[in-house]
Short mmCIF file of C-alpha atoms and ligand atoms in Angstrom, two decimals:
data_model
loop_
_atom_site.label_atom_id
_atom_site.label_comp_id
_atom_site.label_asym_id
_atom_site.label_seq_id
_atom_site.Cartn_x
_atom_site.Cartn_y
_atom_site.Cartn_z
CA MET A 16 21.97 -31.79 -25.86
CA ALA A 17 25.28 -33.73 -25.99
CA LYS A 18 27.20 -34.41 -22.88
CA ALA A 19 30.78 -33.44 -22.17
CA LEU A 20 31.73 -37.20 -21.54
CA ASP A 21 29.67 -38.76 -24.33
CA GLY A 22 31.48 -41.99 -25.78
CA VAL A 23 33.54 -42.47 -22.56
CA ARG A 24 32.85 -46.05 -21.00
CA ILE A 25 33.40 -46.67 -17.60
CA LEU A 26 33.88 -50.01 -16.19
CA ASP A 27 32.69 -49.25 -12.62
CA PHE A 28 33.91 -51.80 -10.14
CA THR A 29 33.00 -49.52 -7.18
CA HIS A 30 31.02 -50.17 -4.11
CA VAL A 31 29.86 -48.17 -0.78
CA GLN A 32 30.37 -44.49 -0.99
CA SER A 33 33.66 -43.35 -2.07
CA GLY A 34 33.95 -44.72 -5.60
CA PRO A 35 30.37 -44.66 -6.50
CA THR A 36 30.55 -40.87 -5.91
CA CYS A 37 33.04 -40.59 -8.50
CA THR A 38 31.55 -42.62 -11.21
CA GLN A 39 28.29 -41.15 -10.35
CA LEU A 40 29.64 -37.68 -11.31
CA LEU A 41 31.27 -39.10 -14.61
CA ALA A 42 27.88 -40.56 -15.51
CA TRP A 43 26.38 -37.07 -14.87
CA PHE A 44 28.53 -35.61 -17.42
CA GLY A 45 27.48 -38.07 -19.95
CA ALA A 46 29.71 -41.13 -19.56
CA ASP A 47 28.55 -44.64 -20.08
CA VAL A 48 28.95 -46.32 -16.58
CA ILE A 49 28.78 -50.14 -16.39
CA LYS A 50 28.53 -51.01 -12.53
CA VAL A 51 29.73 -54.73 -11.99
CA GLU A 52 28.04 -56.36 -9.17
CA ARG A 53 27.81 -59.81 -7.80
CA ALA A 54 24.50 -61.64 -8.68
CA GLY A 55 22.27 -61.99 -5.99
CA GLU A 56 23.81 -59.51 -3.48
CA GLY A 57 25.04 -56.56 -5.52
CA ASP A 58 26.79 -53.48 -3.81
CA ILE A 59 26.53 -54.01 -0.15
CA THR A 60 24.77 -50.54 0.36
CA ARG A 61 21.63 -51.89 -1.71
CA GLY A 62 20.63 -53.71 1.60
CA GLN A 63 21.98 -51.32 4.28
CA LEU A 64 20.00 -48.50 6.13
CA ARG A 65 16.96 -49.82 4.40
CA ASP A 66 13.76 -47.76 4.89
CA ILE A 67 11.43 -50.06 2.67
CA PRO A 68 11.79 -53.93 3.10
CA ASP A 69 13.57 -55.55 0.06
CA VAL A 70 13.83 -52.33 -1.88
CA ASP A 71 17.16 -50.77 -2.82
CA SER A 72 18.16 -48.45 -0.01
CA LEU A 73 18.32 -44.60 -0.31
CA TYR A 74 22.13 -45.11 0.54
CA PHE A 75 22.52 -46.95 -2.90
CA THR A 76 19.97 -44.94 -5.10
CA MET A 77 21.47 -41.77 -4.12
CA LEU A 78 25.04 -42.63 -4.96
CA ASN A 79 24.41 -44.75 -8.23
CA HIS A 80 22.08 -42.75 -10.55
CA ASN A 81 22.79 -42.89 -14.28
CA LYS A 82 24.56 -45.94 -14.02
CA ARG A 83 23.92 -49.53 -15.84
CA SER A 84 24.19 -52.50 -13.54
CA VAL A 85 25.51 -55.94 -14.72
CA THR A 86 26.25 -58.74 -12.55
CA ILE A 87 29.37 -60.57 -13.39
CA ASP A 88 31.11 -63.22 -11.05
CA ALA A 89 34.80 -61.89 -11.38
CA LYS A 90 36.10 -65.21 -9.72
CA ASN A 91 34.26 -67.44 -12.22
CA PRO A 92 36.37 -68.16 -15.31
CA LYS A 93 33.56 -67.52 -17.51
CA GLY A 94 32.70 -64.23 -15.83
CA LYS A 95 36.40 -63.36 -15.98
CA GLU A 96 35.84 -63.65 -19.74
CA VAL A 97 33.25 -61.28 -19.89
CA LEU A 98 35.25 -58.95 -17.80
CA GLU A 99 38.06 -59.06 -20.12
CA ALA A 100 35.64 -58.20 -22.98
CA LEU A 101 34.56 -55.19 -20.96
CA VAL A 102 38.25 -54.09 -20.30
CA LYS A 103 39.00 -54.18 -23.84
CA LYS A 104 35.71 -52.02 -24.55
CA CYS A 105 36.17 -49.41 -21.67
CA ASP A 106 38.23 -46.36 -21.32
CA VAL A 107 38.41 -46.34 -17.64
CA LEU A 108 38.23 -48.92 -14.90
CA VAL A 109 37.21 -47.56 -11.37
CA GLU A 110 37.79 -49.56 -8.25
CA ASN A 111 37.73 -49.12 -4.60
CA PHE A 112 38.16 -52.65 -3.35
CA ALA A 113 40.27 -53.39 -0.30
CA PRO A 114 43.95 -53.31 -1.34
CA GLY A 115 45.20 -56.37 -3.41
CA ALA A 116 41.55 -57.37 -4.28
CA LEU A 117 41.71 -56.37 -7.95
CA ASP A 118 45.19 -58.20 -8.48
CA ARG A 119 43.52 -61.29 -6.68
CA MET A 120 40.80 -61.40 -9.20
CA GLY A 121 43.65 -61.49 -11.99
CA PHE A 122 43.24 -57.95 -13.04
CA THR A 123 46.82 -56.41 -12.30
CA TRP A 124 47.94 -53.38 -14.14
CA GLU A 125 50.14 -55.48 -16.19
CA ARG A 126 47.11 -57.56 -17.39
CA ILE A 127 45.09 -54.95 -18.00
CA GLN A 128 47.73 -52.90 -20.00
CA ALA A 129 47.91 -56.08 -21.91
CA LEU A 130 44.29 -56.23 -22.75
CA ASN A 131 43.57 -52.58 -23.46
CA PRO A 132 46.84 -50.06 -23.42
CA ARG A 133 44.65 -47.29 -23.58
CA MET A 134 42.61 -48.05 -20.42
CA ILE A 135 43.09 -45.87 -17.49
CA VAL A 136 42.57 -47.56 -14.13
CA ALA A 137 41.56 -45.38 -11.17
CA SER A 138 41.80 -46.73 -7.50
CA ILE A 139 40.80 -45.12 -4.11
CA LYS A 140 42.33 -46.70 -1.31
CA GLY A 141 42.49 -45.81 2.33
CA PHE A 142 46.11 -45.09 2.53
CA GLY A 143 48.81 -44.58 0.09
CA PRO A 144 52.34 -46.58 0.19
CA GLY A 145 53.48 -46.75 3.60
CA PRO A 146 52.73 -48.48 7.02
CA TYR A 147 49.05 -48.58 6.55
CA ALA A 148 48.90 -49.14 2.89
CA ASP A 149 46.91 -52.74 3.44
CA CYS A 150 44.44 -51.51 5.56
CA LYS A 151 40.60 -51.47 4.91
CA VAL A 152 39.12 -47.95 5.32
CA TYR A 153 35.91 -46.19 6.02
CA GLU A 154 34.71 -42.66 6.02
CA ASN A 155 35.73 -41.87 9.65
CA VAL A 156 38.82 -43.59 9.84
CA ALA A 157 39.91 -41.36 6.99
CA GLN A 158 38.79 -38.20 8.78
CA CYS A 159 40.68 -39.29 11.83
CA ALA A 160 43.93 -40.15 9.91
CA GLY A 161 43.72 -37.23 7.63
CA GLY A 162 43.72 -34.79 10.25
CA ALA A 163 40.03 -33.51 10.29
CA ALA A 164 38.67 -35.10 13.56
CA SER A 165 41.92 -33.44 15.62
CA THR A 166 40.87 -30.23 14.47
CA THR A 167 37.06 -30.40 14.76
CA GLY A 168 35.06 -29.83 17.84
CA PHE A 169 35.72 -27.67 20.96
CA ASP A 170 38.94 -27.35 23.04
CA ASP A 171 37.49 -29.34 26.13
CA GLY A 172 35.94 -32.13 24.40
CA PRO A 173 37.09 -35.14 22.32
CA PRO A 174 37.86 -35.14 18.46
CA LEU A 175 34.98 -35.08 16.31
CA VAL A 176 33.99 -36.26 12.79
CA THR A 177 31.82 -34.29 10.76
CA GLY A 178 28.88 -35.16 8.65
CA ALA A 179 30.13 -33.96 5.44
CA GLN A 180 31.58 -37.01 3.96
CA ILE A 181 34.90 -35.73 2.96
CA GLY A 182 36.74 -39.16 3.24
CA ASP A 183 34.46 -40.89 0.93
CA SER A 184 32.56 -38.38 -1.31
CA GLY A 185 35.78 -36.14 -1.16
CA THR A 186 38.06 -38.66 -2.37
CA GLY A 187 35.47 -39.56 -5.16
CA LEU A 188 35.68 -35.98 -6.40
CA HIS A 189 39.47 -35.87 -6.13
CA LEU A 190 39.46 -39.13 -8.16
CA ALA A 191 37.28 -37.99 -11.04
CA LEU A 192 39.38 -34.93 -11.39
CA GLY A 193 42.29 -37.53 -11.80
CA ILE A 194 40.30 -39.46 -14.44
CA VAL A 195 39.30 -36.75 -16.48
CA THR A 196 42.86 -35.49 -16.45
CA ALA A 197 44.30 -38.73 -17.64
CA LEU A 198 41.37 -38.91 -20.17
CA TYR A 199 42.86 -35.55 -21.43
CA GLN A 200 46.50 -36.53 -21.26
CA ARG A 201 45.75 -39.80 -23.38
CA ASN A 202 44.70 -37.43 -26.26
CA THR A 203 48.30 -36.73 -26.64
CA THR A 204 50.16 -39.96 -25.60
CA GLY A 205 47.59 -42.58 -26.50
CA ARG A 206 48.31 -44.36 -23.20
CA GLY A 207 46.28 -45.35 -20.18
CA GLN A 208 48.01 -44.63 -16.74
CA LEU A 209 46.91 -45.51 -13.07
CA VAL A 210 45.21 -42.84 -11.21
CA THR A 211 45.25 -43.42 -7.25
CA ALA A 212 43.73 -41.21 -4.52
CA ALA A 213 44.32 -42.24 -1.03
CA MET A 214 41.28 -41.00 1.34
CA GLN A 215 43.96 -39.93 4.00
CA ASP A 216 45.50 -37.70 1.54
CA GLY A 217 41.92 -36.63 0.24
CA VAL A 218 41.07 -35.39 3.66
CA LEU A 219 44.25 -33.67 4.44
CA ASN A 220 44.17 -31.91 1.13
CA LEU A 221 40.73 -30.60 2.38
CA CYS A 222 42.33 -29.79 5.92
CA ARG A 223 45.02 -27.78 4.15
CA VAL A 224 44.39 -24.66 6.16
CA LYS A 225 45.11 -26.65 9.45
CA LEU A 226 48.49 -27.84 8.20
CA ARG A 227 49.02 -24.10 7.67
CA ASP A 228 48.01 -23.32 11.12
CA GLN A 229 50.51 -25.99 12.38
CA GLN A 230 53.32 -24.30 11.03
CA ARG A 231 52.10 -20.78 12.37
CA LEU A 232 51.60 -22.49 15.59
CA ALA A 233 55.14 -24.02 15.58
CA ARG A 234 56.74 -20.53 14.61
CA THR A 235 54.95 -18.11 17.04
CA GLY A 236 53.26 -20.51 19.55
CA VAL A 237 50.03 -18.58 19.36
CA MET A 238 47.10 -18.28 16.72
CA GLU A 239 45.13 -15.21 17.74
CA GLU A 240 42.06 -15.88 15.70
CA TYR A 241 41.37 -19.35 17.58
CA PRO A 242 39.20 -19.22 20.80
CA GLN A 243 42.01 -20.32 22.96
CA TYR A 244 43.51 -16.78 22.44
CA PRO A 245 44.02 -14.95 24.73
CA ASP A 246 43.01 -16.62 28.15
CA GLY A 247 43.30 -20.57 27.01
CA LYS A 248 46.66 -22.36 26.39
CA PHE A 249 48.03 -23.77 23.09
CA GLY A 250 50.03 -27.17 23.24
CA GLU A 251 52.16 -28.36 20.23
CA ALA A 252 49.54 -29.31 17.90
CA VAL A 253 46.78 -27.23 16.32
CA PRO A 254 44.05 -27.29 18.70
CA ARG A 255 40.33 -27.86 17.97
CA ALA A 256 38.86 -24.45 17.11
CA GLY A 257 35.26 -24.74 17.83
CA ASN A 258 33.34 -22.60 15.42
CA ALA A 259 35.95 -20.33 14.82
CA SER A 260 36.52 -19.26 10.88
CA GLY A 261 39.32 -21.05 9.21
CA GLY A 262 40.20 -17.90 7.24
CA GLY A 263 41.54 -14.41 8.38
CA GLN A 264 38.06 -13.19 8.86
CA PRO A 265 36.77 -13.86 12.54
CA GLY A 266 33.49 -15.89 12.64
CA TRP A 267 31.39 -17.64 15.07
CA ILE A 268 28.05 -19.48 15.47
CA LEU A 269 25.31 -17.23 17.46
CA LYS A 270 22.00 -18.04 18.83
CA CYS A 271 19.01 -16.63 17.06
CA LYS A 272 15.26 -16.21 18.12
CA GLY A 273 14.10 -19.53 19.03
CA TRP A 274 17.21 -21.45 19.83
CA GLU A 275 15.62 -22.67 23.11
CA THR A 276 13.34 -25.25 21.35
CA ASP A 277 14.96 -25.14 17.56
CA PRO A 278 18.42 -26.86 17.57
CA ASN A 279 19.18 -24.97 14.33
CA ALA A 280 18.11 -21.50 15.28
CA TYR A 281 21.58 -20.18 14.84
CA ILE A 282 23.47 -18.03 12.16
CA TYR A 283 27.13 -17.95 11.46
CA PHE A 284 28.29 -14.54 11.66
CA ILE A 285 31.65 -13.16 10.07
CA THR A 286 33.08 -9.87 11.62
CA GLN A 287 34.60 -8.75 8.03
CA ALA A 288 36.93 -5.78 8.68
CA PRO A 289 35.52 -3.72 5.84
CA VAL A 290 31.88 -3.87 7.05
CA TRP A 291 32.72 -3.62 10.84
CA LYS A 292 31.06 -0.04 10.79
CA ASP A 293 27.93 -1.48 9.47
CA ILE A 294 27.83 -4.05 12.11
CA CYS A 295 28.13 -1.51 15.29
CA LYS A 296 25.56 0.41 13.68
CA VAL A 297 23.19 -2.67 13.05
CA ILE A 298 23.36 -4.06 16.52
CA GLY A 299 23.64 -0.61 18.04
CA ARG A 300 27.09 -0.58 19.36
CA GLU A 301 28.24 2.64 17.48
CA GLU A 302 30.58 3.49 20.51
CA TRP A 303 32.78 0.49 19.41
CA LEU A 304 33.94 2.54 16.49
CA THR A 305 35.84 5.18 18.37
CA ASP A 306 36.96 2.73 21.21
CA PRO A 307 40.56 1.85 20.66
CA ARG A 308 39.83 -1.71 21.96
CA TYR A 309 37.80 -2.30 18.87
CA ALA A 310 38.77 0.03 16.24
CA THR A 311 41.08 -2.40 14.26
CA PRO A 312 40.94 -6.03 13.40
CA LYS A 313 44.19 -6.64 15.58
CA ALA A 314 42.85 -4.49 18.63
CA ARG A 315 39.71 -6.76 18.17
CA LEU A 316 41.36 -10.16 18.21
CA PRO A 317 41.41 -10.50 22.33
CA HIS A 318 38.03 -9.33 22.60
CA LEU A 319 36.63 -11.79 19.90
CA MET A 320 34.41 -13.87 22.29
CA GLU A 321 33.11 -10.78 24.30
CA ILE A 322 32.27 -9.23 20.70
CA PHE A 323 30.53 -12.23 19.78
CA GLY A 324 28.48 -12.27 22.80
CA GLU A 325 27.49 -8.67 22.35
CA ILE A 326 26.56 -9.44 18.64
CA GLU A 327 24.57 -12.60 19.66
CA LYS A 328 22.25 -10.29 22.07
CA TRP A 329 21.00 -8.76 18.88
CA THR A 330 20.97 -11.98 16.76
CA MET A 331 18.81 -13.59 19.59
CA THR A 332 16.01 -10.74 19.00
CA LYS A 333 15.82 -12.05 15.39
CA THR A 334 14.97 -15.33 13.54
CA LYS A 335 17.99 -16.74 11.53
CA PHE A 336 16.31 -15.49 8.20
CA GLU A 337 15.34 -12.07 9.62
CA ALA A 338 19.08 -11.63 10.97
CA MET A 339 20.32 -12.88 7.34
CA ASP A 340 18.13 -10.42 5.47
CA LEU A 341 19.03 -7.08 7.71
CA LEU A 342 22.79 -8.30 7.64
CA ASN A 343 22.75 -8.72 3.97
CA GLU A 344 21.48 -5.22 3.34
CA HIS A 345 25.02 -4.43 4.73
CA ASP A 346 27.08 -7.09 2.96
CA VAL A 347 27.77 -8.70 6.27
CA PRO A 348 28.81 -12.21 5.60
CA CYS A 349 26.55 -14.76 7.22
CA GLY A 350 24.67 -17.54 6.97
CA PRO A 351 21.85 -19.45 8.54
CA ILE A 352 22.25 -22.88 10.02
CA LEU A 353 19.88 -24.88 7.65
CA SER A 354 18.56 -28.32 8.83
CA MET A 355 18.25 -30.97 6.03
CA LYS A 356 14.58 -30.46 6.63
CA GLU A 357 15.13 -26.93 5.48
CA ILE A 358 17.22 -27.76 2.75
CA ALA A 359 15.15 -30.56 1.36
CA GLU A 360 12.12 -27.99 1.13
CA GLU A 361 14.08 -25.09 -0.09
CA PRO A 362 12.49 -23.99 -3.53
CA SER A 363 15.79 -22.34 -4.87
CA LEU A 364 17.70 -25.84 -4.73
CA ARG A 365 14.75 -27.46 -6.67
CA ASP A 366 14.96 -24.62 -9.25
CA THR A 367 18.92 -25.05 -9.81
CA GLY A 368 18.76 -29.10 -10.04
CA THR A 369 20.52 -29.34 -6.84
CA ILE A 370 17.90 -31.04 -4.90
CA VAL A 371 16.04 -33.54 -7.24
CA GLU A 372 12.89 -35.55 -7.09
CA ILE A 373 13.49 -39.16 -8.51
CA ASP A 374 11.06 -41.93 -9.36
CA HIS A 375 12.08 -45.27 -8.65
CA PRO A 376 9.91 -48.42 -9.77
CA LYS A 377 9.94 -49.98 -6.48
CA ARG A 378 10.53 -47.31 -3.91
CA GLY A 379 8.45 -44.60 -5.56
CA LYS A 380 9.58 -41.07 -5.46
CA TYR A 381 12.43 -39.82 -3.24
CA LEU A 382 14.88 -36.86 -2.97
CA SER A 383 18.21 -37.04 -4.06
CA VAL A 384 21.30 -34.41 -4.51
CA GLY A 385 21.68 -33.61 -8.26
CA ASN A 386 24.99 -32.72 -9.68
CA PRO A 387 26.69 -29.92 -7.97
CA ILE A 388 29.00 -29.11 -10.82
CA LYS A 389 26.76 -27.16 -13.60
CA LEU A 390 28.19 -27.13 -17.36
CA SER A 391 26.24 -24.88 -19.56
CA ASP A 392 26.75 -27.06 -22.53
CA SER A 393 26.41 -30.41 -20.54
CA PRO A 394 23.46 -30.15 -18.39
CA SER A 395 22.82 -33.34 -15.86
CA ASP A 396 19.40 -34.83 -15.68
CA VAL A 397 19.45 -37.30 -12.82
CA LYS A 398 18.22 -40.98 -13.99
CA ARG A 399 17.23 -43.44 -11.37
CA SER A 400 19.89 -46.00 -10.09
CA PRO A 401 19.77 -49.36 -11.78
CA LEU A 402 18.25 -52.41 -10.22
CA LEU A 403 20.66 -55.34 -9.58
CA GLY A 404 21.71 -56.70 -13.06
CA GLU A 405 18.87 -54.82 -14.80
CA HIS A 406 21.28 -54.32 -17.75
CA THR A 407 23.32 -57.46 -17.81
CA ASP A 408 21.72 -58.79 -20.74
CA GLU A 409 21.72 -55.50 -22.82
CA VAL A 410 25.47 -55.10 -21.98
CA LEU A 411 26.45 -58.62 -23.01
CA ALA A 412 24.51 -58.18 -26.33
CA GLU A 413 26.59 -55.09 -26.82
CA LEU A 414 29.71 -56.97 -26.20
CA GLY A 415 28.65 -59.44 -28.95
CA TYR A 416 26.99 -62.25 -26.79
CA SER A 417 24.08 -64.11 -28.46
CA ARG A 418 21.18 -64.73 -26.30
CA GLN A 419 22.22 -68.52 -26.24
CA GLN A 420 25.30 -67.56 -24.84
CA ILE A 421 24.16 -65.34 -22.41
CA ASP A 422 21.77 -68.25 -21.02
CA GLU A 423 24.43 -70.57 -20.80
CA LEU A 424 26.57 -68.03 -18.93
CA ARG A 425 23.71 -67.54 -16.57
CA ALA A 426 23.34 -71.25 -15.94
CA GLN A 427 27.26 -71.43 -15.12
CA ARG A 428 26.62 -68.90 -12.65
CA ALA A 429 29.17 -66.59 -14.45
CA ILE A 430 26.90 -63.51 -14.41
N1 COA B 521 32.76 -61.12 -8.16
C1 COA B 521 33.62 -61.62 -7.61
N2 COA B 521 34.18 -61.16 -6.40
C2 COA B 521 33.98 -60.00 -5.95
C3 COA B 521 33.01 -59.08 -7.01
C4 COA B 521 32.33 -59.62 -8.07
N3 COA B 521 31.78 -59.09 -9.07
N4 COA B 521 32.98 -57.86 -6.40
C5 COA B 521 33.72 -58.20 -5.19
N5 COA B 521 34.25 -59.29 -5.25
C6 COA B 521 35.20 -59.86 -4.15
C7 COA B 521 36.57 -59.13 -4.04
O1 COA B 521 37.22 -59.46 -5.07
C8 COA B 521 36.97 -59.26 -2.56
O2 COA B 521 37.36 -60.65 -2.53
P1 COA B 521 38.87 -60.99 -2.00
O3 COA B 521 39.00 -60.54 -0.59
O4 COA B 521 38.97 -62.35 -2.21
O5 COA B 521 39.86 -60.43 -2.72
C9 COA B 521 35.64 -59.22 -1.88
O6 COA B 521 34.43 -59.19 -2.72
C10 COA B 521 35.40 -58.17 -0.90
O7 COA B 521 35.95 -56.97 -1.30
P2 COA B 521 36.61 -56.03 -0.17
O8 COA B 521 36.66 -54.66 -1.05
O9 COA B 521 37.42 -56.42 0.70
O10 COA B 521 35.13 -55.61 0.49
P3 COA B 521 34.96 -55.40 1.95
O11 COA B 521 33.44 -55.34 2.49
O12 COA B 521 35.51 -56.59 2.87
O13 COA B 521 35.62 -53.78 2.27
C11 COA B 521 36.02 -51.81 2.20
C12 COA B 521 34.92 -52.89 2.30
C13 COA B 521 35.15 -50.28 1.85
C14 COA B 521 36.36 -51.51 3.72
C15 COA B 521 37.38 -51.94 1.26
O14 COA B 521 36.72 -52.27 0.06
C16 COA B 521 38.34 -50.96 1.30
O15 COA B 521 38.89 -50.42 2.15
N6 COA B 521 38.38 -50.23 0.04
C17 COA B 521 39.16 -49.15 0.05
C18 COA B 521 39.08 -47.80 0.71
C19 COA B 521 37.55 -47.26 0.30
O16 COA B 521 37.16 -47.02 -0.59
N7 COA B 521 36.67 -47.06 1.36
C20 COA B 521 35.30 -46.32 1.31
C21 COA B 521 34.50 -47.09 0.91
S1 COA B 521 33.21 -46.11 1.26
#
């Protein structure tokens, strides 16, 4: 079946996580993604967190599916010539080097436009223009500077980062959307453009509800759905909300049967107002239905922790899956806390291609996350990541280089 981005060629100058997640998505949608790496070393993640000696790490393989790898030394004059040929041939250049690195290679926006006015240049940087524009940034720096860490964790603990890679993979997603949008606009303008996504901005975009709360707090001095209400104190900034729901429906994480030994025997429980009657019945607290302290959502707010404590007495008598089944009969929104082991073994995620098993010539079989975005007319088949420089000769031949020229470039260490 044809793919949505068939015919789109991406010059992939990305490394580590943020940029590679973006180009991997584009590759899953059918773009031809040509990843440029340095001979001998390649993307630094090939060698990081290795579980098998001398074999590309899972860090690399899980972020670089469906791509081709070419080795080019961008600082070698002959290597630059190859890159220029690629710039002329490709539709999009994606990069997430440290600020200024692409310019230092000689590939300024002006130079790229001169070579190919239709080219879209897409960049991830840690920060946008401003005091930190020149800083190098990794995931957790972005989580801290984007507002996520100050609003994650418990009131009596330090700021916390989250395991979800909202700075890297989150910004990669933002950039991918920017790229397809620019490709769409190019259909009418005929011109390329610059697409930039700063990791701080991406994290902040995902923390939008916390900026909402900052303004609510400034106006009213209190947020009744936060665990600090009614007995704790609110300061000037949005506090850490523990496991409180970010929306208008109060929620919390509750222990389930086995919690004493299983660190993930918990369930997320949302006391959605329309099913309050059912919740009272299921947990055996029907007297709450007529008690004015519990009868309305507003009346319940000062008692939320007490209510969750009572519900927890019930959830502790069930496994998280039993609780889930019973609550779903009544449409009570809830979710088991799934460990990565449980997710890896979940058959329904295998069926949908969200978890896929891939075969790699050097490491054998491994699990990965497939494309979480499903297009009915452009299904994603996940192909293994390329070995370093696996496609150098193939791509150069497509650019018109002869066998002899390729050998010469290799002898000159340009590729
Ligand atoms: N040929 C020749 N040189 C190459 C090359 C190639 N194929 N690929 C990379 N390089 C060079 C770059 O030109 C750069 O050289 P310069 O410093 O002389 O200009 C050098 O390699 C290092 O690149 P840099 O991006 O500075 O790598 P780093 O390992 O020092 O920093 C980051 C890594 C991630 C901190 C940095 O790239 C960054 O801040 N990126 C933007 C934010 C981001 O995406 N962060 C998240 C990463 S998951």
